[in-house]
Amino acid sequence: MTDDLRAMIASHDGVFTTHQAHSHGVSADGIRHRVRTGQWVRVTRGVFRVADRTVDDRMRMRLAVLQTGPGAALAGAAAAWWHGLVSRVPDVPVVVAPHGRHGTRVEDVTVWHRTVAPRDLTEVDGLTVTGLELTVLDASVELGVKVMDSALLNKKVTVAALDTVQRRNAGRRGSPRARAMLEAMSSGARSEAERITAKLLDGSGFTGWSANTPACGYVLDFAFEASKIAIEIDGMAFHSDAVAFQRDRTRQNDLVANGWTVLRFTWNDVTARPAWALAQIRTALRRKSVA
């Protein structure tokens, strides 16, 4: 094996195509020989991996795309992991493939058939993935708004760029939810989260609560005054700053020092997992009632 071939295979996590092997001087007979002698493993037509490397997450992602076929790209949470936006790799990656390209079904891979504009695709470490903005939008639908919030906070993307890509890909799977997240992000989401929280409390049989309740020199978002339970709704981290962060902590410490239990919820809590948020409130009320 030449140094160039070895370097190419290593840089592609042990995965490569017939075309890549040919371009590095390996003939069809040479490929067959390496497969026959156990050096390479034929994964599917035109796709190979080296036999002496354990199949790890990076290899899985490459194989998912290459096995899906020409024009395929890693997408959603898997693309977010490949871009370094999230730390956890999904067990079942999502791959987008152009409309009309229905290749062999790939085990443990979810294929979304949709045509993605070239400008919304990119290449990272030699693998085609959805561009950063489209990845953030799709991964936020899969994993929650924290992906979008973190990407904005770390200046990986901007709201304006996300909006442009969202409009360009408006008809895709999950688009309405991504749009709602983006709109919430633009406003900081706090007021919308407060409206949703009030609706949740009203529709879940809770009594004895009030909104915009004065206590300890502050105005609480929601409060069960008799039980001294405060519910505070946080905006997005993207819209926060050091001054606001310190102010919120001082406020919470003052409330706790005066006997209040403070529950903090985010937009993601009340929209993506409302049952969990309501359970937290019920638990706090129950504990106060037996104290």
PDB file of C-alpha atoms in Angstrom:
ATOM      1  CA  MET A   1       0.000   0.000   0.000  1.00  0.00           C
ATOM      2  CA  THR A   2       1.473   3.364  -0.977  1.00  0.00           C
ATOM      3  CA  ASP A   3       1.878   6.167   1.522  1.00  0.00           C
ATOM      4  CA  ASP A   4      -0.691   8.272  -0.367  1.00  0.00           C
ATOM      5  CA  LEU A   5      -3.273   5.483  -0.285  1.00  0.00           C
ATOM      6  CA  ARG A   6      -2.623   4.803   3.388  1.00  0.00           C
ATOM      7  CA  ALA A   7      -2.970   8.507   4.222  1.00  0.00           C
ATOM      8  CA  MET A   8      -6.225   8.809   2.258  1.00  0.00           C
ATOM      9  CA  ILE A   9      -7.751   5.806   4.009  1.00  0.00           C
ATOM     10  CA  ALA A  10      -6.642   7.051   7.437  1.00  0.00           C
ATOM     11  CA  SER A  11      -8.044  10.535   6.808  1.00  0.00           C
ATOM     12  CA  HIS A  12     -11.394   8.972   5.866  1.00  0.00           C
ATOM     13  CA  ASP A  13     -11.635   6.838   9.014  1.00  0.00           C
ATOM     14  CA  GLY A  14     -10.879   3.628   7.157  1.00  0.00           C
ATOM     15  CA  VAL A  15     -13.732   4.029   4.665  1.00  0.00           C
ATOM     16  CA  PHE A  16     -13.358   4.661   0.933  1.00  0.00           C
ATOM     17  CA  THR A  17     -14.936   4.096  -2.454  1.00  0.00           C
ATOM     18  CA  THR A  18     -13.890   2.271  -5.598  1.00  0.00           C
ATOM     19  CA  HIS A  19     -13.277   5.630  -7.250  1.00  0.00           C
ATOM     20  CA  GLN A  20     -10.946   6.727  -4.445  1.00  0.00           C
ATOM     21  CA  ALA A  21      -9.029   3.465  -4.600  1.00  0.00           C
ATOM     22  CA  HIS A  22      -8.653   3.796  -8.380  1.00  0.00           C
ATOM     23  CA  SER A  23      -7.506   7.412  -8.071  1.00  0.00           C
ATOM     24  CA  HIS A  24      -4.715   6.215  -5.777  1.00  0.00           C
ATOM     25  CA  GLY A  25      -3.480   3.626  -8.231  1.00  0.00           C
ATOM     26  CA  VAL A  26      -5.390   0.499  -7.146  1.00  0.00           C
ATOM     27  CA  SER A  27      -6.846  -1.458 -10.065  1.00  0.00           C
ATOM     28  CA  ALA A  28     -10.035  -3.532  -9.996  1.00  0.00           C
ATOM     29  CA  ASP A  29      -7.862  -6.656  -9.649  1.00  0.00           C
ATOM     30  CA  GLY A  30      -5.995  -4.989  -6.799  1.00  0.00           C
ATOM     31  CA  ILE A  31      -9.251  -4.280  -4.987  1.00  0.00           C
ATOM     32  CA  ARG A  32     -10.447  -7.862  -5.444  1.00  0.00           C
ATOM     33  CA  HIS A  33      -7.116  -9.186  -4.183  1.00  0.00           C
ATOM     34  CA  ARG A  34      -7.259  -7.089  -1.009  1.00  0.00           C
ATOM     35  CA  VAL A  35     -10.844  -8.179  -0.345  1.00  0.00           C
ATOM     36  CA  ARG A  36     -10.005 -11.836  -1.002  1.00  0.00           C
ATOM     37  CA  THR A  37      -6.995 -11.740   1.346  1.00  0.00           C
ATOM     38  CA  GLY A  38      -8.979 -10.058   4.134  1.00  0.00           C
ATOM     39  CA  GLN A  39      -7.251  -6.661   4.064  1.00  0.00           C
ATOM     40  CA  TRP A  40     -10.384  -4.816   2.960  1.00  0.00           C
ATOM     41  CA  VAL A  41     -14.079  -5.470   3.547  1.00  0.00           C
ATOM     42  CA  ARG A  42     -16.633  -4.807   0.822  1.00  0.00           C
ATOM     43  CA  VAL A  43     -19.519  -3.088   2.631  1.00  0.00           C
ATOM     44  CA  THR A  44     -21.721  -2.555  -0.394  1.00  0.00           C
ATOM     45  CA  ARG A  45     -21.187  -2.024  -4.088  1.00  0.00           C
ATOM     46  CA  GLY A  46     -18.396   0.512  -4.511  1.00  0.00           C
ATOM     47  CA  VAL A  47     -17.853   1.050  -0.755  1.00  0.00           C
ATOM     48  CA  PHE A  48     -15.096  -0.538   1.306  1.00  0.00           C
ATOM     49  CA  ARG A  49     -13.506  -0.341   4.749  1.00  0.00           C
ATOM     50  CA  VAL A  50     -10.223  -1.611   6.106  1.00  0.00           C
ATOM     51  CA  ALA A  51     -10.501  -4.877   8.047  1.00  0.00           C
ATOM     52  CA  ASP A  52      -8.028  -4.040  10.796  1.00  0.00           C
ATOM     53  CA  ARG A  53      -9.974  -1.105  12.237  1.00  0.00           C
ATOM     54  CA  THR A  54     -12.897  -1.384  14.655  1.00  0.00           C
ATOM     55  CA  VAL A  55     -16.109   0.159  13.350  1.00  0.00           C
ATOM     56  CA  ASP A  56     -16.376   3.329  15.444  1.00  0.00           C
ATOM     57  CA  ASP A  57     -18.824   6.252  15.321  1.00  0.00           C
ATOM     58  CA  ARG A  58     -16.964   8.198  12.654  1.00  0.00           C
ATOM     59  CA  MET A  59     -16.787   5.129  10.455  1.00  0.00           C
ATOM     60  CA  ARG A  60     -20.525   4.527  10.997  1.00  0.00           C
ATOM     61  CA  MET A  61     -21.375   8.053   9.875  1.00  0.00           C
ATOM     62  CA  ARG A  62     -19.256   7.767   6.732  1.00  0.00           C
ATOM     63  CA  LEU A  63     -20.725   4.385   5.868  1.00  0.00           C
ATOM     64  CA  ALA A  64     -24.257   5.701   6.411  1.00  0.00           C
ATOM     65  CA  VAL A  65     -23.728   8.391   3.772  1.00  0.00           C
ATOM     66  CA  LEU A  66     -21.758   6.336   1.252  1.00  0.00           C
ATOM     67  CA  GLN A  67     -24.117   3.353   1.458  1.00  0.00           C
ATOM     68  CA  THR A  68     -27.137   5.573   0.854  1.00  0.00           C
ATOM     69  CA  GLY A  69     -25.749   6.537  -2.514  1.00  0.00           C
ATOM     70  CA  PRO A  70     -24.711   9.475  -4.712  1.00  0.00           C
ATOM     71  CA  GLY A  71     -25.838  12.890  -3.538  1.00  0.00           C
ATOM     72  CA  ALA A  72     -26.449  11.740   0.050  1.00  0.00           C
ATOM     73  CA  ALA A  73     -25.436  13.872   3.028  1.00  0.00           C
ATOM     74  CA  LEU A  74     -25.338  13.448   6.777  1.00  0.00           C
ATOM     75  CA  ALA A  75     -28.111  15.482   8.431  1.00  0.00           C
ATOM     76  CA  GLY A  76     -29.889  16.319  11.678  1.00  0.00           C
ATOM     77  CA  ALA A  77     -28.371  15.290  15.004  1.00  0.00           C
ATOM     78  CA  ALA A  78     -25.707  13.195  13.258  1.00  0.00           C
ATOM     79  CA  ALA A  79     -24.559  16.208  11.241  1.00  0.00           C
ATOM     80  CA  ALA A  80     -24.591  18.315  14.416  1.00  0.00           C
ATOM     81  CA  TRP A  81     -22.234  15.790  16.001  1.00  0.00           C
ATOM     82  CA  TRP A  82     -20.003  15.788  12.914  1.00  0.00           C
ATOM     83  CA  HIS A  83     -19.884  19.601  12.992  1.00  0.00           C
ATOM     84  CA  GLY A  84     -18.947  19.490  16.696  1.00  0.00           C
ATOM     85  CA  LEU A  85     -22.172  21.176  17.843  1.00  0.00           C
ATOM     86  CA  VAL A  86     -23.218  18.345  20.178  1.00  0.00           C
ATOM     87  CA  SER A  87     -21.243  15.732  22.080  1.00  0.00           C
ATOM     88  CA  ARG A  88     -23.504  12.713  21.669  1.00  0.00           C
ATOM     89  CA  VAL A  89     -23.646  10.761  18.424  1.00  0.00           C
ATOM     90  CA  PRO A  90     -27.069   9.276  17.569  1.00  0.00           C
ATOM     91  CA  ASP A  91     -27.480   5.513  17.406  1.00  0.00           C
ATOM     92  CA  VAL A  92     -29.402   5.860  14.158  1.00  0.00           C
ATOM     93  CA  PRO A  93     -28.062   8.658  11.942  1.00  0.00           C
ATOM     94  CA  VAL A  94     -30.206  10.630   9.525  1.00  0.00           C
ATOM     95  CA  VAL A  95     -29.068  10.957   5.913  1.00  0.00           C
ATOM     96  CA  VAL A  96     -30.725  13.125   3.280  1.00  0.00           C
ATOM     97  CA  ALA A  97     -30.854  11.810  -0.270  1.00  0.00           C
ATOM     98  CA  PRO A  98     -32.161  13.559  -3.391  1.00  0.00           C
ATOM     99  CA  HIS A  99     -35.732  12.922  -4.512  1.00  0.00           C
ATOM    100  CA  GLY A 100     -35.834  10.029  -6.939  1.00  0.00           C
ATOM    101  CA  ARG A 101     -32.709   8.387  -5.514  1.00  0.00           C
ATOM    102  CA  HIS A 102     -33.987   5.235  -3.833  1.00  0.00           C
ATOM    103  CA  GLY A 103     -31.005   2.980  -3.340  1.00  0.00           C
ATOM    104  CA  THR A 104     -30.647  -0.116  -1.220  1.00  0.00           C
ATOM    105  CA  ARG A 105     -32.159   0.197   2.239  1.00  0.00           C
ATOM    106  CA  VAL A 106     -29.390   0.766   4.782  1.00  0.00           C
ATOM    107  CA  GLU A 107     -29.769  -0.877   8.174  1.00  0.00           C
ATOM    108  CA  ASP A 108     -29.766   1.479  11.177  1.00  0.00           C
ATOM    109  CA  VAL A 109     -29.921   4.582   8.978  1.00  0.00           C
ATOM    110  CA  THR A 110     -32.917   6.882   8.561  1.00  0.00           C
ATOM    111  CA  VAL A 111     -33.104   8.337   5.058  1.00  0.00           C
ATOM    112  CA  TRP A 112     -35.010  11.555   4.368  1.00  0.00           C
ATOM    113  CA  HIS A 113     -35.709  11.926   0.663  1.00  0.00           C
ATOM    114  CA  ARG A 114     -35.492  15.594  -0.191  1.00  0.00           C
ATOM    115  CA  THR A 115     -33.399  17.691  -2.525  1.00  0.00           C
ATOM    116  CA  VAL A 116     -31.084  20.050  -0.665  1.00  0.00           C
ATOM    117  CA  ALA A 117     -29.661  23.038  -2.502  1.00  0.00           C
ATOM    118  CA  PRO A 118     -25.877  22.835  -3.005  1.00  0.00           C
ATOM    119  CA  ARG A 119     -25.433  26.013  -0.967  1.00  0.00           C
ATOM    120  CA  ASP A 120     -26.938  24.191   2.036  1.00  0.00           C
ATOM    121  CA  LEU A 121     -24.443  21.334   1.809  1.00  0.00           C
ATOM    122  CA  THR A 122     -20.800  21.350   2.797  1.00  0.00           C
ATOM    123  CA  GLU A 123     -17.877  18.986   3.169  1.00  0.00           C
ATOM    124  CA  VAL A 124     -16.302  18.403   6.567  1.00  0.00           C
ATOM    125  CA  ASP A 125     -13.344  16.018   6.843  1.00  0.00           C
ATOM    126  CA  GLY A 126     -14.138  14.676   3.401  1.00  0.00           C
ATOM    127  CA  LEU A 127     -17.785  13.840   4.196  1.00  0.00           C
ATOM    128  CA  THR A 128     -20.801  15.609   2.718  1.00  0.00           C
ATOM    129  CA  VAL A 129     -23.038  16.991   5.463  1.00  0.00           C
ATOM    130  CA  THR A 130     -25.778  19.591   5.638  1.00  0.00           C
ATOM    131  CA  GLY A 131     -24.441  23.115   6.109  1.00  0.00           C
ATOM    132  CA  LEU A 132     -24.107  24.584   9.568  1.00  0.00           C
ATOM    133  CA  GLU A 133     -27.365  26.582   9.512  1.00  0.00           C
ATOM    134  CA  LEU A 134     -29.521  23.777   8.112  1.00  0.00           C
ATOM    135  CA  THR A 135     -27.889  21.365  10.549  1.00  0.00           C
ATOM    136  CA  VAL A 136     -28.741  23.618  13.501  1.00  0.00           C
ATOM    137  CA  LEU A 137     -32.361  23.902  12.345  1.00  0.00           C
ATOM    138  CA  ASP A 138     -32.827  20.153  11.789  1.00  0.00           C
ATOM    139  CA  ALA A 139     -30.913  19.079  14.900  1.00  0.00           C
ATOM    140  CA  SER A 140     -32.973  21.458  17.041  1.00  0.00           C
ATOM    141  CA  VAL A 141     -36.109  19.660  15.894  1.00  0.00           C
ATOM    142  CA  GLU A 142     -34.538  16.321  16.844  1.00  0.00           C
ATOM    143  CA  LEU A 143     -32.759  17.314  20.062  1.00  0.00           C
ATOM    144  CA  GLY A 144     -34.485  20.473  21.272  1.00  0.00           C
ATOM    145  CA  VAL A 145     -33.977  24.221  21.142  1.00  0.00           C
ATOM    146  CA  LYS A 146     -30.799  23.977  23.239  1.00  0.00           C
ATOM    147  CA  VAL A 147     -28.903  23.140  20.040  1.00  0.00           C
ATOM    148  CA  MET A 148     -29.972  26.406  18.413  1.00  0.00           C
ATOM    149  CA  ASP A 149     -29.445  28.398  21.595  1.00  0.00           C
ATOM    150  CA  SER A 150     -25.922  27.028  22.057  1.00  0.00           C
ATOM    151  CA  ALA A 151     -24.963  27.594  18.400  1.00  0.00           C
ATOM    152  CA  LEU A 152     -26.096  31.221  18.624  1.00  0.00           C
ATOM    153  CA  LEU A 153     -24.471  31.760  22.007  1.00  0.00           C
ATOM    154  CA  ASN A 154     -21.147  30.450  20.669  1.00  0.00           C
ATOM    155  CA  LYS A 155     -21.507  32.526  17.489  1.00  0.00           C
ATOM    156  CA  LYS A 156     -21.482  29.484  15.217  1.00  0.00           C
ATOM    157  CA  VAL A 157     -24.505  30.908  13.393  1.00  0.00           C
ATOM    158  CA  THR A 158     -26.631  34.046  13.411  1.00  0.00           C
ATOM    159  CA  VAL A 159     -30.392  34.492  13.622  1.00  0.00           C
ATOM    160  CA  ALA A 160     -30.372  36.184  10.209  1.00  0.00           C
ATOM    161  CA  ALA A 161     -28.505  33.294   8.575  1.00  0.00           C
ATOM    162  CA  LEU A 162     -30.802  30.737  10.195  1.00  0.00           C
ATOM    163  CA  ASP A 163     -33.825  32.656   8.970  1.00  0.00           C
ATOM    164  CA  THR A 164     -32.509  32.723   5.400  1.00  0.00           C
ATOM    165  CA  VAL A 165     -31.877  28.977   5.350  1.00  0.00           C
ATOM    166  CA  GLN A 166     -35.203  28.258   7.061  1.00  0.00           C
ATOM    167  CA  ARG A 167     -37.069  30.169   4.349  1.00  0.00           C
ATOM    168  CA  ARG A 168     -35.111  28.416   1.621  1.00  0.00           C
ATOM    169  CA  ASN A 169     -35.982  24.997   3.079  1.00  0.00           C
ATOM    170  CA  ALA A 170     -39.477  25.765   4.340  1.00  0.00           C
ATOM    171  CA  GLY A 171     -41.143  22.601   3.023  1.00  0.00           C
ATOM    172  CA  ARG A 172     -38.929  20.074   4.753  1.00  0.00           C
ATOM    173  CA  ARG A 173     -39.763  17.679   7.584  1.00  0.00           C
ATOM    174  CA  GLY A 174     -39.942  19.502  10.925  1.00  0.00           C
ATOM    175  CA  SER A 175     -40.001  22.938   9.313  1.00  0.00           C
ATOM    176  CA  PRO A 176     -42.920  24.374  11.370  1.00  0.00           C
ATOM    177  CA  ARG A 177     -41.251  23.457  14.651  1.00  0.00           C
ATOM    178  CA  ALA A 178     -37.917  24.887  13.514  1.00  0.00           C
ATOM    179  CA  ARG A 179     -39.698  28.104  12.509  1.00  0.00           C
ATOM    180  CA  ALA A 180     -41.356  28.341  15.942  1.00  0.00           C
ATOM    181  CA  MET A 181     -38.003  27.870  17.649  1.00  0.00           C
ATOM    182  CA  LEU A 182     -36.403  30.503  15.455  1.00  0.00           C
ATOM    183  CA  GLU A 183     -39.172  32.999  16.187  1.00  0.00           C
ATOM    184  CA  ALA A 184     -38.836  32.297  19.902  1.00  0.00           C
ATOM    185  CA  MET A 185     -35.087  32.747  19.636  1.00  0.00           C
ATOM    186  CA  SER A 186     -35.513  36.095  17.922  1.00  0.00           C
ATOM    187  CA  SER A 187     -37.594  37.409  20.826  1.00  0.00           C
ATOM    188  CA  GLY A 188     -35.749  35.635  23.630  1.00  0.00           C
ATOM    189  CA  ALA A 189     -38.770  33.317  24.076  1.00  0.00           C
ATOM    190  CA  ARG A 190     -39.549  34.489  27.591  1.00  0.00           C
ATOM    191  CA  SER A 191     -42.934  36.114  26.929  1.00  0.00           C
ATOM    192  CA  GLU A 192     -44.092  33.201  24.782  1.00  0.00           C
ATOM    193  CA  ALA A 193     -42.921  30.711  27.416  1.00  0.00           C
ATOM    194  CA  GLU A 194     -44.853  32.625  30.076  1.00  0.00           C
ATOM    195  CA  ARG A 195     -48.014  32.463  27.985  1.00  0.00           C
ATOM    196  CA  ILE A 196     -47.578  28.712  27.470  1.00  0.00           C
ATOM    197  CA  THR A 197     -46.861  28.177  31.183  1.00  0.00           C
ATOM    198  CA  ALA A 198     -50.028  30.022  32.189  1.00  0.00           C
ATOM    199  CA  LYS A 199     -52.006  27.849  29.792  1.00  0.00           C
ATOM    200  CA  LEU A 200     -50.402  24.690  31.215  1.00  0.00           C
ATOM    201  CA  LEU A 201     -51.172  25.666  34.798  1.00  0.00           C
ATOM    202  CA  ASP A 202     -54.719  26.634  33.912  1.00  0.00           C
ATOM    203  CA  GLY A 203     -55.362  23.416  32.017  1.00  0.00           C
ATOM    204  CA  SER A 204     -53.807  21.021  34.533  1.00  0.00           C
ATOM    205  CA  GLY A 205     -56.047  21.616  37.512  1.00  0.00           C
ATOM    206  CA  PHE A 206     -53.682  23.767  39.570  1.00  0.00           C
ATOM    207  CA  THR A 207     -55.271  26.293  41.905  1.00  0.00           C
ATOM    208  CA  GLY A 208     -53.856  28.993  44.123  1.00  0.00           C
ATOM    209  CA  TRP A 209     -51.378  30.372  41.617  1.00  0.00           C
ATOM    210  CA  SER A 210     -51.036  33.870  40.243  1.00  0.00           C
ATOM    211  CA  ALA A 211     -48.936  35.606  37.620  1.00  0.00           C
ATOM    212  CA  ASN A 212     -46.713  38.672  38.050  1.00  0.00           C
ATOM    213  CA  THR A 213     -46.792  38.319  41.828  1.00  0.00           C
ATOM    214  CA  PRO A 214     -44.888  40.785  44.070  1.00  0.00           C
ATOM    215  CA  ALA A 215     -42.604  39.124  46.643  1.00  0.00           C
ATOM    216  CA  CYS A 216     -39.436  40.214  48.482  1.00  0.00           C
ATOM    217  CA  GLY A 217     -39.168  43.332  46.356  1.00  0.00           C
ATOM    218  CA  TYR A 218     -39.396  41.401  43.069  1.00  0.00           C
ATOM    219  CA  VAL A 219     -42.183  40.493  40.664  1.00  0.00           C
ATOM    220  CA  LEU A 220     -42.355  36.729  40.226  1.00  0.00           C
ATOM    221  CA  ASP A 221     -43.418  35.262  36.909  1.00  0.00           C
ATOM    222  CA  PHE A 222     -45.761  32.839  38.692  1.00  0.00           C
ATOM    223  CA  ALA A 223     -46.282  32.050  42.352  1.00  0.00           C
ATOM    224  CA  PHE A 224     -48.190  29.774  44.671  1.00  0.00           C
ATOM    225  CA  GLU A 225     -48.154  32.309  47.491  1.00  0.00           C
ATOM    226  CA  ALA A 226     -49.642  30.070  50.191  1.00  0.00           C
ATOM    227  CA  SER A 227     -46.924  27.471  49.593  1.00  0.00           C
ATOM    228  CA  LYS A 228     -44.226  30.055  48.806  1.00  0.00           C
ATOM    229  CA  ILE A 229     -43.343  28.382  45.522  1.00  0.00           C
ATOM    230  CA  ALA A 230     -42.030  30.668  42.789  1.00  0.00           C
ATOM    231  CA  ILE A 231     -41.944  29.690  39.112  1.00  0.00           C
ATOM    232  CA  GLU A 232     -39.428  31.629  37.068  1.00  0.00           C
ATOM    233  CA  ILE A 233     -39.254  31.481  33.277  1.00  0.00           C
ATOM    234  CA  ASP A 234     -35.794  31.880  31.761  1.00  0.00           C
ATOM    235  CA  GLY A 235     -35.145  33.407  28.376  1.00  0.00           C
ATOM    236  CA  MET A 236     -32.627  31.933  25.959  1.00  0.00           C
ATOM    237  CA  ALA A 237     -28.973  31.909  26.965  1.00  0.00           C
ATOM    238  CA  PHE A 238     -28.300  33.624  23.636  1.00  0.00           C
ATOM    239  CA  HIS A 239     -30.129  36.713  24.925  1.00  0.00           C
ATOM    240  CA  SER A 240     -28.510  36.683  28.363  1.00  0.00           C
ATOM    241  CA  ASP A 241     -25.426  38.492  29.605  1.00  0.00           C
ATOM    242  CA  ALA A 242     -23.280  38.572  32.727  1.00  0.00           C
ATOM    243  CA  VAL A 243     -25.316  41.376  34.335  1.00  0.00           C
ATOM    244  CA  ALA A 244     -28.623  39.557  33.793  1.00  0.00           C
ATOM    245  CA  PHE A 245     -27.116  36.296  35.002  1.00  0.00           C
ATOM    246  CA  GLN A 246     -25.914  37.911  38.242  1.00  0.00           C
ATOM    247  CA  ARG A 247     -29.233  39.719  38.759  1.00  0.00           C
ATOM    248  CA  ASP A 248     -31.195  36.465  38.421  1.00  0.00           C
ATOM    249  CA  ARG A 249     -28.933  34.671  40.917  1.00  0.00           C
ATOM    250  CA  THR A 250     -29.218  37.494  43.463  1.00  0.00           C
ATOM    251  CA  ARG A 251     -32.992  37.456  43.042  1.00  0.00           C
ATOM    252  CA  GLN A 252     -33.149  33.675  43.536  1.00  0.00           C
ATOM    253  CA  ASN A 253     -30.916  33.778  46.631  1.00  0.00           C
ATOM    254  CA  ASP A 254     -33.083  36.485  48.195  1.00  0.00           C
ATOM    255  CA  LEU A 255     -36.216  34.443  47.590  1.00  0.00           C
ATOM    256  CA  VAL A 256     -34.707  31.239  48.999  1.00  0.00           C
ATOM    257  CA  ALA A 257     -33.425  33.118  52.064  1.00  0.00           C
ATOM    258  CA  ASN A 258     -37.007  34.240  52.680  1.00  0.00           C
ATOM    259  CA  GLY A 259     -38.414  30.720  52.568  1.00  0.00           C
ATOM    260  CA  TRP A 260     -39.388  30.435  48.906  1.00  0.00           C
ATOM    261  CA  THR A 261     -38.818  27.385  46.734  1.00  0.00           C
ATOM    262  CA  VAL A 262     -37.791  28.559  43.260  1.00  0.00           C
ATOM    263  CA  LEU A 263     -38.450  26.443  40.173  1.00  0.00           C
ATOM    264  CA  ARG A 264     -36.848  27.630  36.935  1.00  0.00           C
ATOM    265  CA  PHE A 265     -38.094  26.537  33.528  1.00  0.00           C
ATOM    266  CA  THR A 266     -37.003  27.314  29.993  1.00  0.00           C
ATOM    267  CA  TRP A 267     -38.908  27.613  26.736  1.00  0.00           C
ATOM    268  CA  ASN A 268     -37.760  24.112  25.880  1.00  0.00           C
ATOM    269  CA  ASP A 269     -39.091  22.768  29.198  1.00  0.00           C
ATOM    270  CA  VAL A 270     -42.619  24.064  28.707  1.00  0.00           C
ATOM    271  CA  THR A 271     -42.841  23.294  24.990  1.00  0.00           C
ATOM    272  CA  ALA A 272     -40.875  20.051  24.565  1.00  0.00           C
ATOM    273  CA  ARG A 273     -41.470  18.398  27.933  1.00  0.00           C
ATOM    274  CA  PRO A 274     -44.466  20.042  29.649  1.00  0.00           C
ATOM    275  CA  ALA A 275     -45.391  16.850  31.558  1.00  0.00           C
ATOM    276  CA  TRP A 276     -41.983  16.930  33.244  1.00  0.00           C
ATOM    277  CA  ALA A 277     -42.364  20.619  34.165  1.00  0.00           C
ATOM    278  CA  LEU A 278     -45.829  20.039  35.636  1.00  0.00           C
ATOM    279  CA  ALA A 279     -44.541  17.041  37.595  1.00  0.00           C
ATOM    280  CA  GLN A 280     -41.827  19.235  39.126  1.00  0.00           C
ATOM    281  CA  ILE A 281     -44.461  21.723  40.272  1.00  0.00           C
ATOM    282  CA  ARG A 282     -46.675  18.994  41.736  1.00  0.00           C
ATOM    283  CA  THR A 283     -43.728  17.510  43.622  1.00  0.00           C
ATOM    284  CA  ALA A 284     -42.768  20.898  45.078  1.00  0.00           C
ATOM    285  CA  LEU A 285     -46.358  21.563  46.173  1.00  0.00           C
ATOM    286  CA  ARG A 286     -46.645  18.124  47.771  1.00  0.00           C
ATOM    287  CA  ARG A 287     -43.413  18.596  49.718  1.00  0.00           C
ATOM    288  CA  LYS A 288     -44.500  21.993  50.980  1.00  0.00           C
ATOM    289  CA  SER A 289     -47.878  20.614  52.076  1.00  0.00           C
ATOM    290  CA  VAL A 290     -46.255  17.965  54.307  1.00  0.00           C
ATOM    291  CA  ALA A 291     -43.444  20.156  55.628  1.00  0.00           C
TER     292      ALA A 291
END
